[in-house]
mmCIF file of C-alpha atoms and ligand atoms in Angstrom:
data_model
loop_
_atom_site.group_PDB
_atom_site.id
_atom_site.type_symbol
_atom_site.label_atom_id
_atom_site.label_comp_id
_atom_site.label_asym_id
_atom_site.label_seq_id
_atom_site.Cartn_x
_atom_site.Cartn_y
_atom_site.Cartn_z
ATOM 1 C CA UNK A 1 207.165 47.489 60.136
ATOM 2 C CA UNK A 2 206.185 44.384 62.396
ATOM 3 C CA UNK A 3 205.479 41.103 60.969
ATOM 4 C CA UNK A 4 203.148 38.539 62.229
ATOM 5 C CA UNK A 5 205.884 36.581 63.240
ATOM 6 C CA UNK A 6 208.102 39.100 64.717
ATOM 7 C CA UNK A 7 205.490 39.891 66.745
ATOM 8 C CA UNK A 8 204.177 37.077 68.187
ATOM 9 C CA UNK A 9 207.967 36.475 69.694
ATOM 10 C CA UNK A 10 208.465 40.066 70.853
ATOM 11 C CA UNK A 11 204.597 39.061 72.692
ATOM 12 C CA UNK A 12 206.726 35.594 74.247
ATOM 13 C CA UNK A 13 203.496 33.651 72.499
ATOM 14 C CA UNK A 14 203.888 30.080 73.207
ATOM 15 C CA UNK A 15 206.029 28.464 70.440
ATOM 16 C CA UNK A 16 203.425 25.639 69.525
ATOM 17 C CA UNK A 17 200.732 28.728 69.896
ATOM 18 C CA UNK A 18 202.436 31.024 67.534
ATOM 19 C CA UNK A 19 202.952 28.402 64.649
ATOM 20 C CA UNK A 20 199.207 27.454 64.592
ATOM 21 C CA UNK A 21 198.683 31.133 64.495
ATOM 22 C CA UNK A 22 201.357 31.653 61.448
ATOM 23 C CA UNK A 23 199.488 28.600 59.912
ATOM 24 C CA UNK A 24 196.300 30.071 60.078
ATOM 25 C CA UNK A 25 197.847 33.473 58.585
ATOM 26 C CA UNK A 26 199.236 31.400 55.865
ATOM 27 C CA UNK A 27 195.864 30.046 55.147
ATOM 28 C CA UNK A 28 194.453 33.663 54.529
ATOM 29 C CA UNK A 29 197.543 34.365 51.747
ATOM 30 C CA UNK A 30 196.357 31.791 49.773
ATOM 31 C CA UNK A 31 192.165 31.978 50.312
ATOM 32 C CA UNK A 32 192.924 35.959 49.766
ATOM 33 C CA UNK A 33 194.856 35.125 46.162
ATOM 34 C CA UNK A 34 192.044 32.335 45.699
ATOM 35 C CA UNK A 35 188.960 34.965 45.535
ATOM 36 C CA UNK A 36 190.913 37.175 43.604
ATOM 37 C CA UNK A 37 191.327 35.064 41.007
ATOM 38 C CA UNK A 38 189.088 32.251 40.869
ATOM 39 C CA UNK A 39 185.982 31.416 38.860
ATOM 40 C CA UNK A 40 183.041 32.050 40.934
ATOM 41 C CA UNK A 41 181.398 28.715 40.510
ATOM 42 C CA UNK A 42 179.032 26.258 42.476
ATOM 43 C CA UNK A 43 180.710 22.876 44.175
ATOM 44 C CA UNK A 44 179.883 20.299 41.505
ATOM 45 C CA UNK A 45 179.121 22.783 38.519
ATOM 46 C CA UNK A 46 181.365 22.269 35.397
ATOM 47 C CA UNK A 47 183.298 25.777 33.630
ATOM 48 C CA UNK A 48 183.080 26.177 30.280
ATOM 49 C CA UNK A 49 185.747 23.510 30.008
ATOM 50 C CA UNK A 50 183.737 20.777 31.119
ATOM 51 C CA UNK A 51 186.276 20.666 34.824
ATOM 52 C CA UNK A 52 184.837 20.828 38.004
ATOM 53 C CA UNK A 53 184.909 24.063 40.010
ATOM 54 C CA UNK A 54 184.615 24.437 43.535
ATOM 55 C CA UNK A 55 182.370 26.695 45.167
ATOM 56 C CA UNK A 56 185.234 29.150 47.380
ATOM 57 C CA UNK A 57 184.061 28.148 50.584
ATOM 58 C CA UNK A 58 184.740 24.351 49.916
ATOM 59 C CA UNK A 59 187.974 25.463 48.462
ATOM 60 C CA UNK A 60 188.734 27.784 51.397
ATOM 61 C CA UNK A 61 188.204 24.847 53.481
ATOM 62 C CA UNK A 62 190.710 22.614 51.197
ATOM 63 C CA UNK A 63 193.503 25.331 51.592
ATOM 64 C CA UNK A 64 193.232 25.452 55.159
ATOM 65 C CA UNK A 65 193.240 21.604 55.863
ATOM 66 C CA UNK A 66 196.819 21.421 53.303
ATOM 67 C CA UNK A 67 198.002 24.276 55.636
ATOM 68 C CA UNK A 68 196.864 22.690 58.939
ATOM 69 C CA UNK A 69 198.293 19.361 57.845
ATOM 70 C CA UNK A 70 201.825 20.791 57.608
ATOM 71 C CA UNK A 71 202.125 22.022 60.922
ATOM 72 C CA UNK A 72 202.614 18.840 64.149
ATOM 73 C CA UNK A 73 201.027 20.663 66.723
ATOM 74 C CA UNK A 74 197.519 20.798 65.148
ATOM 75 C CA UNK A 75 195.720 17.370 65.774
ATOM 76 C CA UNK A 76 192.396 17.613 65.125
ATOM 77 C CA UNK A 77 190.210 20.360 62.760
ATOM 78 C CA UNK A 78 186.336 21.335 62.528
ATOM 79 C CA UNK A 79 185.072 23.903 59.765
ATOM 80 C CA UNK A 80 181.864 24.634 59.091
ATOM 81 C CA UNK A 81 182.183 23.001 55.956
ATOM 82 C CA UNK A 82 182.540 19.489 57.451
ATOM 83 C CA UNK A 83 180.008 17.383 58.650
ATOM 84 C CA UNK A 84 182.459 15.868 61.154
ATOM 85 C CA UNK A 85 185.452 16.696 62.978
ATOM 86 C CA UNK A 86 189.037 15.585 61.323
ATOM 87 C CA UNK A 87 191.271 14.121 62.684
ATOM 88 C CA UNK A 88 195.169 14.890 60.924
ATOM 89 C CA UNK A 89 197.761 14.095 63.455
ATOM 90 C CA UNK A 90 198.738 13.948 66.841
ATOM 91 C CA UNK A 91 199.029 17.465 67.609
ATOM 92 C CA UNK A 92 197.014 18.272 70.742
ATOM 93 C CA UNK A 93 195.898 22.025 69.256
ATOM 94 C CA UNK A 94 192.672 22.142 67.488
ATOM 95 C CA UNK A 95 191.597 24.545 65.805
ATOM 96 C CA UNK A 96 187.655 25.318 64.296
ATOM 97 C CA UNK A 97 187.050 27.554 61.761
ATOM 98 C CA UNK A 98 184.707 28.839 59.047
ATOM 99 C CA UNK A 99 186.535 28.850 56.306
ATOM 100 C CA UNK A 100 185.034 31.410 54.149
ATOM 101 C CA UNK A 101 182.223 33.412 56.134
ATOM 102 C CA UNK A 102 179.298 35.053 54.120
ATOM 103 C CA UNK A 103 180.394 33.499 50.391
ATOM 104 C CA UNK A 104 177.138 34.046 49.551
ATOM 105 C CA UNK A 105 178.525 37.779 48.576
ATOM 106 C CA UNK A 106 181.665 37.057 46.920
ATOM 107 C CA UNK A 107 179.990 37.550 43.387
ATOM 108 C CA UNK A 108 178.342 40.425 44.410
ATOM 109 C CA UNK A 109 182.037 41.502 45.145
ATOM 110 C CA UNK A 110 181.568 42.798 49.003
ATOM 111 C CA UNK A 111 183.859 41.577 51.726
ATOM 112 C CA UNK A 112 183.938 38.011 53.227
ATOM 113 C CA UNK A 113 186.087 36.392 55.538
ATOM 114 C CA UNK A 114 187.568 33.891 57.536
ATOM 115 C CA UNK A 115 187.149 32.630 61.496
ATOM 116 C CA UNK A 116 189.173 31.085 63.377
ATOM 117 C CA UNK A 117 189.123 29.875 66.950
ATOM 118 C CA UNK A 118 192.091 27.835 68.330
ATOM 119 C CA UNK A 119 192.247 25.022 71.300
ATOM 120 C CA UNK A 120 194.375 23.211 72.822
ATOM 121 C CA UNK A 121 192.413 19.838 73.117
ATOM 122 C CA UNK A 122 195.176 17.462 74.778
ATOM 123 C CA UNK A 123 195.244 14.095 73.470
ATOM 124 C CA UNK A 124 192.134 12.472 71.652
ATOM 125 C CA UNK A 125 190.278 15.561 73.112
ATOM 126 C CA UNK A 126 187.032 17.119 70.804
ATOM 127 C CA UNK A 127 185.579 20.486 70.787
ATOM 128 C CA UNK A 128 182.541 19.198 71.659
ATOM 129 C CA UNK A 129 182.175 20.111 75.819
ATOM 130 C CA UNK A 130 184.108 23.329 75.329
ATOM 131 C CA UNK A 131 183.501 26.254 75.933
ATOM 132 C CA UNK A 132 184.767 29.814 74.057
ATOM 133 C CA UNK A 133 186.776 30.792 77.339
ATOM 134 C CA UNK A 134 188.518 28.234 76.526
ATOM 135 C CA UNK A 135 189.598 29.435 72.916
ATOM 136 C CA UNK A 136 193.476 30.214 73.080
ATOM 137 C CA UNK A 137 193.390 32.404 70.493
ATOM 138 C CA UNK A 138 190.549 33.729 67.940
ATOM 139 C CA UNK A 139 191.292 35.287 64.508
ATOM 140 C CA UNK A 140 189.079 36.788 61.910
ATOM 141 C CA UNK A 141 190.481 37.601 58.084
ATOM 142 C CA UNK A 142 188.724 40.198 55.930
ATOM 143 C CA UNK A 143 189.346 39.721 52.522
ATOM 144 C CA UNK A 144 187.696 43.519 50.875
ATOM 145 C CA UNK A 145 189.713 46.539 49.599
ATOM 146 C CA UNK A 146 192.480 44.889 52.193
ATOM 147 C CA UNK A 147 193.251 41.436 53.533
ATOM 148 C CA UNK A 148 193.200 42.406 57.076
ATOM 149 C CA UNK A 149 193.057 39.762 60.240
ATOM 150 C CA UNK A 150 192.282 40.794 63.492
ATOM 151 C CA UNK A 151 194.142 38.516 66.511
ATOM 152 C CA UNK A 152 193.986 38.194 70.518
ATOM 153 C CA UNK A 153 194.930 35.765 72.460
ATOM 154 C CA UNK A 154 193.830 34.684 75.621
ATOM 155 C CA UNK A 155 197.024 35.287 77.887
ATOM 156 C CA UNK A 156 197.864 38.328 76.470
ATOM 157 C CA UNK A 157 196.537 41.811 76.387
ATOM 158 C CA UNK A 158 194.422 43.643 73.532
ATOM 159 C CA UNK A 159 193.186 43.042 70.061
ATOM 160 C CA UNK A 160 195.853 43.698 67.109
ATOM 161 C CA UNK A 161 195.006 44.310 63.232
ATOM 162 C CA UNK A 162 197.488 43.273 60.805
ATOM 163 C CA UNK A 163 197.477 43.850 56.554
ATOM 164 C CA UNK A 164 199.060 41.891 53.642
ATOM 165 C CA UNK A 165 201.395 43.884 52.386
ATOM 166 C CA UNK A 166 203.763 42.704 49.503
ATOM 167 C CA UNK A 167 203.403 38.945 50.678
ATOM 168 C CA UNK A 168 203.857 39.808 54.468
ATOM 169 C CA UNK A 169 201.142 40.467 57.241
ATOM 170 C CA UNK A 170 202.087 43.465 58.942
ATOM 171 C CA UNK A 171 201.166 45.547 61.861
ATOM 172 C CA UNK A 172 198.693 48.125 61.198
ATOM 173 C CA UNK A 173 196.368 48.859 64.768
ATOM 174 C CA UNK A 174 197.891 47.844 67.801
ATOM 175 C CA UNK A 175 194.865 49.414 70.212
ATOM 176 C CA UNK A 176 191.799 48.058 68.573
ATOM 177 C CA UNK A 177 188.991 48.808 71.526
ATOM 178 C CA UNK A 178 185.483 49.019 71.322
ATOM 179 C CA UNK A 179 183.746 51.946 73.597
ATOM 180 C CA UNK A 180 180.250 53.383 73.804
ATOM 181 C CA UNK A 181 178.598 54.865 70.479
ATOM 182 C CA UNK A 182 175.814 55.073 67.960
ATOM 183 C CA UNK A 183 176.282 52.204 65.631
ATOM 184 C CA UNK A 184 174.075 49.438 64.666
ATOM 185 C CA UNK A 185 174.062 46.323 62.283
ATOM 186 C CA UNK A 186 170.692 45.020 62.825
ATOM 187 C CA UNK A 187 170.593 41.444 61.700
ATOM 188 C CA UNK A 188 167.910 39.396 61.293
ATOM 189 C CA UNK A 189 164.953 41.711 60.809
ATOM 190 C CA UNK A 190 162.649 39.409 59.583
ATOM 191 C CA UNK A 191 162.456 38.652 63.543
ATOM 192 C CA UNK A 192 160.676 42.274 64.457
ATOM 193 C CA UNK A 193 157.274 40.243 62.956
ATOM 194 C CA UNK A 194 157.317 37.505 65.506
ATOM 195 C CA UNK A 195 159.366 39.529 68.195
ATOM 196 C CA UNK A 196 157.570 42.791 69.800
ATOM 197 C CA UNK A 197 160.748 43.284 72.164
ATOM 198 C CA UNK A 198 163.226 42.707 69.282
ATOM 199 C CA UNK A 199 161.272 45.644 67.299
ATOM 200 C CA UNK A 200 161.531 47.499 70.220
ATOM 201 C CA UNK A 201 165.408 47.034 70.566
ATOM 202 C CA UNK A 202 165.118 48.034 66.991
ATOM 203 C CA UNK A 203 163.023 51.159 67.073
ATOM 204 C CA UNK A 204 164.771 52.563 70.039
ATOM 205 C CA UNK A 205 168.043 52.535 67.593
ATOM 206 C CA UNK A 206 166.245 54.559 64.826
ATOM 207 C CA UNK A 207 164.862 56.794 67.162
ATOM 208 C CA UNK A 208 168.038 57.690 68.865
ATOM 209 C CA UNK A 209 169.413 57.752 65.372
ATOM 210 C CA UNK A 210 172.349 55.476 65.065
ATOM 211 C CA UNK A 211 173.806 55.346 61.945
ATOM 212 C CA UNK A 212 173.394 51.959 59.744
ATOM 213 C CA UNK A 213 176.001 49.689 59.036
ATOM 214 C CA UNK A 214 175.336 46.045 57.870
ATOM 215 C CA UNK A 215 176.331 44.556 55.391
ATOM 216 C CA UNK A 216 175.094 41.120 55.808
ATOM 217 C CA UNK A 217 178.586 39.306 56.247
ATOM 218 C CA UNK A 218 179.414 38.604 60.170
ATOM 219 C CA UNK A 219 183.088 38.950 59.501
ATOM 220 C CA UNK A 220 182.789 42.836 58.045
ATOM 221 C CA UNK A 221 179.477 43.756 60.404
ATOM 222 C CA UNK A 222 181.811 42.954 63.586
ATOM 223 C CA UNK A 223 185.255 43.665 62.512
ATOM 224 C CA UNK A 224 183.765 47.091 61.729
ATOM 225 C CA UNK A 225 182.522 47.524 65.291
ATOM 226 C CA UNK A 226 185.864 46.949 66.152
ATOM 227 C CA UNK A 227 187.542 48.650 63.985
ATOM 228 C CA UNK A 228 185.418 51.761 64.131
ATOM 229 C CA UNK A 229 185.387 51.014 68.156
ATOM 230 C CA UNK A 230 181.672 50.887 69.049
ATOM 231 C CA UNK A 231 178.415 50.051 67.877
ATOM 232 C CA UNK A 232 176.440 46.576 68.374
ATOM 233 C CA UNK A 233 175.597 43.583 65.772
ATOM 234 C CA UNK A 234 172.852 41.823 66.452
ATOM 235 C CA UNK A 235 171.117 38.679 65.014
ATOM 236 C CA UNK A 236 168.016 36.949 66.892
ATOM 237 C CA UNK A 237 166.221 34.090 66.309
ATOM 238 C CA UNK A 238 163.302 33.825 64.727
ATOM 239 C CA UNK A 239 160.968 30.794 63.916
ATOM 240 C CA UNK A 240 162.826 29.360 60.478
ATOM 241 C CA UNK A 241 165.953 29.212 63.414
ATOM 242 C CA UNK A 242 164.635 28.712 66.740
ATOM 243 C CA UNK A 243 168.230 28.857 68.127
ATOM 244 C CA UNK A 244 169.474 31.761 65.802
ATOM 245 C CA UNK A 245 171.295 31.422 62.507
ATOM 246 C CA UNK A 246 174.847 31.681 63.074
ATOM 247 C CA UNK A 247 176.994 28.745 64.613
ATOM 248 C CA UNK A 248 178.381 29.279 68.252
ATOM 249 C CA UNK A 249 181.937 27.662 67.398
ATOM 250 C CA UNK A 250 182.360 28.585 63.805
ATOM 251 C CA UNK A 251 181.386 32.360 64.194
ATOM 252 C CA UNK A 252 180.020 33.652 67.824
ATOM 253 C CA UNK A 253 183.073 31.874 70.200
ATOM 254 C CA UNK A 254 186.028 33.392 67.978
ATOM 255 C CA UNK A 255 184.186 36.708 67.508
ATOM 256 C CA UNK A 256 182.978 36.996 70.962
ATOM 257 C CA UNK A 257 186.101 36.337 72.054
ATOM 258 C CA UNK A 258 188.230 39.319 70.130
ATOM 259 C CA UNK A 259 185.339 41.667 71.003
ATOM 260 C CA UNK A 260 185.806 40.647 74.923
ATOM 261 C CA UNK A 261 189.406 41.288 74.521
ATOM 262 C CA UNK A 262 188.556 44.754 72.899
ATOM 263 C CA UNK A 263 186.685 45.811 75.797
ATOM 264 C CA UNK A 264 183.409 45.065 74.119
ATOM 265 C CA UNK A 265 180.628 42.098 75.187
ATOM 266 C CA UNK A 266 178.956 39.214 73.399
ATOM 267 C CA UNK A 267 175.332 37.254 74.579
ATOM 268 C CA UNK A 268 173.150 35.439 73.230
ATOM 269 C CA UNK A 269 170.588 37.416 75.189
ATOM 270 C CA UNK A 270 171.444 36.133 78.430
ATOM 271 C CA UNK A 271 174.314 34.280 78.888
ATOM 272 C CA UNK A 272 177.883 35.100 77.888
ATOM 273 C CA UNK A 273 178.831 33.607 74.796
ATOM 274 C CA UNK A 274 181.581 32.704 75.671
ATOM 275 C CA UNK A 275 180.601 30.969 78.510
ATOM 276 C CA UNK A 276 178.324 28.274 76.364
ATOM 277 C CA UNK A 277 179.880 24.828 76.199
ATOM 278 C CA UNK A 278 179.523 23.476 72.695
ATOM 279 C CA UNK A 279 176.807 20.543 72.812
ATOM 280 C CA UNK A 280 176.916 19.552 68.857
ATOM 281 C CA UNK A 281 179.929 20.546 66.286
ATOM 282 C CA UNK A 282 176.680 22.662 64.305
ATOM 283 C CA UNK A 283 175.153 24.143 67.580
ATOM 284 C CA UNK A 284 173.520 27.386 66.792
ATOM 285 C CA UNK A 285 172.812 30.958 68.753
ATOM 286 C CA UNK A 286 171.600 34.215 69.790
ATOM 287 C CA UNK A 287 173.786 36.910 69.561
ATOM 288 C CA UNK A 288 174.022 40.501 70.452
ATOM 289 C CA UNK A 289 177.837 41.880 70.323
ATOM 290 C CA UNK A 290 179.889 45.061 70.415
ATOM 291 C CA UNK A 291 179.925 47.438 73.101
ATOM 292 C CA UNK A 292 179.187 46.477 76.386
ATOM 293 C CA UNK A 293 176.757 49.165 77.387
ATOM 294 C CA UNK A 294 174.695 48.055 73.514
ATOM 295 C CA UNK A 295 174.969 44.569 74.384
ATOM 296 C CA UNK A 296 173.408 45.219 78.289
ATOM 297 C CA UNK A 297 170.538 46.907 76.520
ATOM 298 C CA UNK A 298 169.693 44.110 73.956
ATOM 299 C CA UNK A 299 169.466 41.620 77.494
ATOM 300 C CA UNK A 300 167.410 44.175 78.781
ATOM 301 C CA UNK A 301 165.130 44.499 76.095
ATOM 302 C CA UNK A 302 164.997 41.119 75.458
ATOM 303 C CA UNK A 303 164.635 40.236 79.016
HETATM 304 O O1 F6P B 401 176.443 32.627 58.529
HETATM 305 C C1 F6P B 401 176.534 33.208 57.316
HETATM 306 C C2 F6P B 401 176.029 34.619 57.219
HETATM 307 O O2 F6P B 401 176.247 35.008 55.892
HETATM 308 C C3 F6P B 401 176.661 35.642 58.178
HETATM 309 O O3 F6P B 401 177.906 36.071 57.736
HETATM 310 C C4 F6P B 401 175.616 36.731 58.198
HETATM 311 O O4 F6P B 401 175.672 37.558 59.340
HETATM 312 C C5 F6P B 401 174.332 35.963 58.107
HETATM 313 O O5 F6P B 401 174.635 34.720 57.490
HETATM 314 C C6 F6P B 401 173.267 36.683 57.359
HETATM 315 O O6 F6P B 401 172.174 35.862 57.208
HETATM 316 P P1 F6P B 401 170.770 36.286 56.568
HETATM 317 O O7 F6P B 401 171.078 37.137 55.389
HETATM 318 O O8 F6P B 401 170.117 34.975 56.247
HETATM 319 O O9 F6P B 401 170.035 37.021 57.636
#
């Protein structure tokens, strides 16, 4: 059995690289034993003990920031949780994160996870003017039946799945890639009202029959895709969000970016996700990812 870190030296990942990475795998041990035990409260609501509880998502983010702060290399953190970015050393790597994706349906007890996309932002650099090519690495955790993460990085090759077993992340897929077939996770339907092309894009998947899968988390609906190696995941906007819903640093660079390295595409309807540089810390789009030939379509439709 591989571990994370015997891996990422048999890949010759950068040394400074593979610690924020091993950080960031750390961070899921202890949000994964977090939702499996934990109250599932509201930030600011008391137990029955009259003690505060945090909602899991703030305390996600909490976890990661003690985990980033032990590791040099990391300088400077933004989660979707903070209003700002943070600043906690010198480091030049930064990495942005969501620290507990769709929370909303931990206490309906379906999967959630976290994102992660990692930088290296030289000296007093910011994540604002980036863009997700730039990411040098992208993760996404799935905390369900299995903690699972998913992992590429931008100099090497493929997308690899690994699983917490007995305290250890361990290999499990080493050829995660995302082809052509009929699967969709149609986000955002309330858009079809407002959108004649977008209930086009949708009707043309019922009537060629893809099979349904959507779950409502980003984390699962994608990591499926590439898991199950095709399909498409989709979420427009729609007038409540002009720009879409979900956040182009927090959720669409990372995941774009481990789709692209599958094989598969991400767009916001025109333009490359991972192409958009990153105007405000909360900047919000479009996006239509999976396989490529899905994701052409969507532009096309929505053209
Ligand atoms: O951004 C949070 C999130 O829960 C995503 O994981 C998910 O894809 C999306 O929101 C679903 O939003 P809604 O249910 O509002 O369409």
């Amino acid at each position: 059995m591989t571990t994370f870190k015997n891996f990422l030296s048999e890949k010759g990942v950068q040394e400074d690289l593979a610690s924020v990475l091993l950080t960031m795998a750390e961070s899921f041990k202890s949000i994964n034993a977090q939702i499996r035990t934990a109250e599932v409260g509201k930030a600011g609501s008391s137990n029955a003990y009259g003690e505060e509880q945090l909602a899991l998502d703030v305390l996600s983010d909490r976890l990661i920031q003690d985990e980033c702060k032990k590791n040099s290399v990391i300088g400077l953190l933004a989660s979707e949780e903070l209003p700002e970015e943070m600043k906690i050393g010198d480091g030049s790597f930064g990495v942005a994160y969501d620290p507990l994706d769709g929370s909303s349906l931990v206490d309906v007890n379906l999967a959630v996870g976290t994102i992660v996309g990692i930088y290296d932002l030289g000296e007093g650099g910011s994540f604002i003017g980036k863009k997700g090519d730039e990411q040098l690495a992208s993760m996404a955790a799935v905390y369900g039946p299995r903690t699972t993460f998913l992992v590429a990085t931008r100099d090497g090759e493929g997308v690899y799945e690994f699983t917490l077993k007995d305290g250890d992340f361990v290999l499990t897929n080493d050829s995660v890639k995302v082809e052509e077939g009929k699967m969709f996770a149609p986000g955002n339907l309330r858009a079809v009202n407002e959108s004649p092309k977008y209930f086009e894009l949708v009707k043309y998947w019922m009537d060629e029959q893809y099979t349904l899968r959507y779950s409502g988390g980003m984390v699962p609906d994608v990591t499926q895709i590439l898991l199950k190696g095709k399909g498409i995941f989709s979420y427009p906007p729609y007038s409540k969000y002009p720009q879409g819903k979900l956040r182009l640093l927090f959720e669409c660079a990372p995941l774009g970016m481990l789709m692209e390295k599958a094989g598969g595409a991400a767009s916001d309807g025109s333009v490359r996700i991972l192409e958009k540089s990153l105007e405000a810390l909360e900047q919000r789009t479009p996006i239509f990812v999976g396989s490529k030939d899905e994701v052409r379509r969507c532009e096309e439709y929505l053209a």
